[in-house]
PDB file of C-alpha atoms in Angstrom:
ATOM      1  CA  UNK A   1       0.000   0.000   0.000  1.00 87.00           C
ATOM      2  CA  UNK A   2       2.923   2.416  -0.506  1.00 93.00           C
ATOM      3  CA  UNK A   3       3.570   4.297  -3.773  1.00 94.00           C
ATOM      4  CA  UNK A   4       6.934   3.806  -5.039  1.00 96.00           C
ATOM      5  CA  UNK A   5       9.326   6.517  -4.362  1.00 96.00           C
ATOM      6  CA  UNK A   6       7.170   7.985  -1.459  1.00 95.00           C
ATOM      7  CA  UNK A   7       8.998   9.229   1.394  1.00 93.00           C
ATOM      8  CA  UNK A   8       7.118   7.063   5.155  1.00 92.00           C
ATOM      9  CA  UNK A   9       7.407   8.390   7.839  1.00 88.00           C
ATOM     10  CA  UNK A  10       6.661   6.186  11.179  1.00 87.00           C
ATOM     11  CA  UNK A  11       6.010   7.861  14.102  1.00 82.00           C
ATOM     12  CA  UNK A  12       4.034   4.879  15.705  1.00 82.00           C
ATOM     13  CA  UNK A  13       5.511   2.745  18.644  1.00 83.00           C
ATOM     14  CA  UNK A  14       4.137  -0.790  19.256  1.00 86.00           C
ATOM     15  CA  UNK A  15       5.810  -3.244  21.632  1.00 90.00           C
ATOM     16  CA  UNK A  16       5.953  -6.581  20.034  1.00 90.00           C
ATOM     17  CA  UNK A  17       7.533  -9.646  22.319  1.00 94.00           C
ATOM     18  CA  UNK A  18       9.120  -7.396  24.474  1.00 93.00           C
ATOM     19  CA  UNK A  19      10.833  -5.505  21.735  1.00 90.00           C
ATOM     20  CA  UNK A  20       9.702  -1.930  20.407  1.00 87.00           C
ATOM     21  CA  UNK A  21       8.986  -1.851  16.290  1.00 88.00           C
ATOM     22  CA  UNK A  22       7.200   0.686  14.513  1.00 87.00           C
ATOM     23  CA  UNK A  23       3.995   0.664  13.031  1.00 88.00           C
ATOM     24  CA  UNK A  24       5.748  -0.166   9.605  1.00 91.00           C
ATOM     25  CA  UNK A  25       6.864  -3.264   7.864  1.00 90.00           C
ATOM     26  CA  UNK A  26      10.434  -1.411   7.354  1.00 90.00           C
ATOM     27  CA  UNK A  27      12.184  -4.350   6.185  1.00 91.00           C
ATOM     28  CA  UNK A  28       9.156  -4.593   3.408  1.00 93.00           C
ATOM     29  CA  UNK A  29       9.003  -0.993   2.669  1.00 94.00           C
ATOM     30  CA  UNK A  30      12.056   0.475   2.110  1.00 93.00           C
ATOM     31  CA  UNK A  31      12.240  -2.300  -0.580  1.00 95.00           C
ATOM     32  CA  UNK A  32       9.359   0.217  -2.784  1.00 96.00           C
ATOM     33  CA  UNK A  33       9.555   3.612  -0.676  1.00 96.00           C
ATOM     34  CA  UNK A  34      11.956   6.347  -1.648  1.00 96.00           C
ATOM     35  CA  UNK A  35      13.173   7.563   1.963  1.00 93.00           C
ATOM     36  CA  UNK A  36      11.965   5.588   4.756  1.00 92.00           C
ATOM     37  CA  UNK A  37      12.508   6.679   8.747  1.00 87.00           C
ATOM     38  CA  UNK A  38      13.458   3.299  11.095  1.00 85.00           C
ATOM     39  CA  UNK A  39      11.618   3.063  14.613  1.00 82.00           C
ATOM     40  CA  UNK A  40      12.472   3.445  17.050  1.00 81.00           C
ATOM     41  CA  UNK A  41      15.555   5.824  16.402  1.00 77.00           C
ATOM     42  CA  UNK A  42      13.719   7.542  13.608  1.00 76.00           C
ATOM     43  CA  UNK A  43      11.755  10.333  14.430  1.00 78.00           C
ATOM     44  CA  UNK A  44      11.387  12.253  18.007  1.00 80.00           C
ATOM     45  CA  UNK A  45       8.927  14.128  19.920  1.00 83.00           C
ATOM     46  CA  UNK A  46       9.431  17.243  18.308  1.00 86.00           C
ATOM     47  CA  UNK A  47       9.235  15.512  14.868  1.00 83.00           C
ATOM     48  CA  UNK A  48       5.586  14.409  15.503  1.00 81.00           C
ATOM     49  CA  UNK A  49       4.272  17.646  17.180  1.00 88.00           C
ATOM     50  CA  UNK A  50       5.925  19.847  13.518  1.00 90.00           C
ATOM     51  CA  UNK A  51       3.729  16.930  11.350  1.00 86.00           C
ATOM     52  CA  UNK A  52       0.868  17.197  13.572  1.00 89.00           C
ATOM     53  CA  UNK A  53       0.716  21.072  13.248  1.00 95.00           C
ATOM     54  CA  UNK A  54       1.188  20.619   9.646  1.00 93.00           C
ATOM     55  CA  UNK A  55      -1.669  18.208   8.937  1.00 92.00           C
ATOM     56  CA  UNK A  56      -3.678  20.749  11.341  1.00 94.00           C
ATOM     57  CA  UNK A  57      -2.646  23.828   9.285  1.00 94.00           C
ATOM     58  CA  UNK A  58      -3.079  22.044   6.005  1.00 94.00           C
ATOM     59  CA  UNK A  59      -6.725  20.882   6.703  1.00 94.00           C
ATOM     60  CA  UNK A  60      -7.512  24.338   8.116  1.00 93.00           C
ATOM     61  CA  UNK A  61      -6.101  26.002   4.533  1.00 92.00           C
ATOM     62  CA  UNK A  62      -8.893  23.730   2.932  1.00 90.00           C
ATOM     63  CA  UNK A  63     -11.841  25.749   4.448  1.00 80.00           C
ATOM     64  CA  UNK A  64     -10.185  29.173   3.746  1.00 72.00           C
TER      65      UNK A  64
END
């Protein structure tokens, strides 16, 4: 379900047999996607509060 080239970012955190993994199949992924971030290690707090203000701002510019 990922468009070749396309740049993923995963920002989710699951714990899976006692070890953390991300919400993406990287190993699966990276194979099609363009840029891919690996998680955990990938992406921060700060990272996910600047995309979350994004998506905000962007579906606010769609009513204006």
């Amino acid at each position: 379900m990922v468009k070749a080239g396309a740049t993923v970012i995963d920002v989710g955190v699951n714990r899976v047999n006692g070890k953390l993994v991300g919400d993406v199949a990287f190993a699966e992924v990276r194979l099609v996607a363009g840029k891919i971030t690996p998680n955990p290690g990938g992406v921060g707090p700060m990272t996910i509060a600047m995309l979350m203000q994004n998506t905000v701002r962007a579906a606010e510019n769609l009513f204006l």
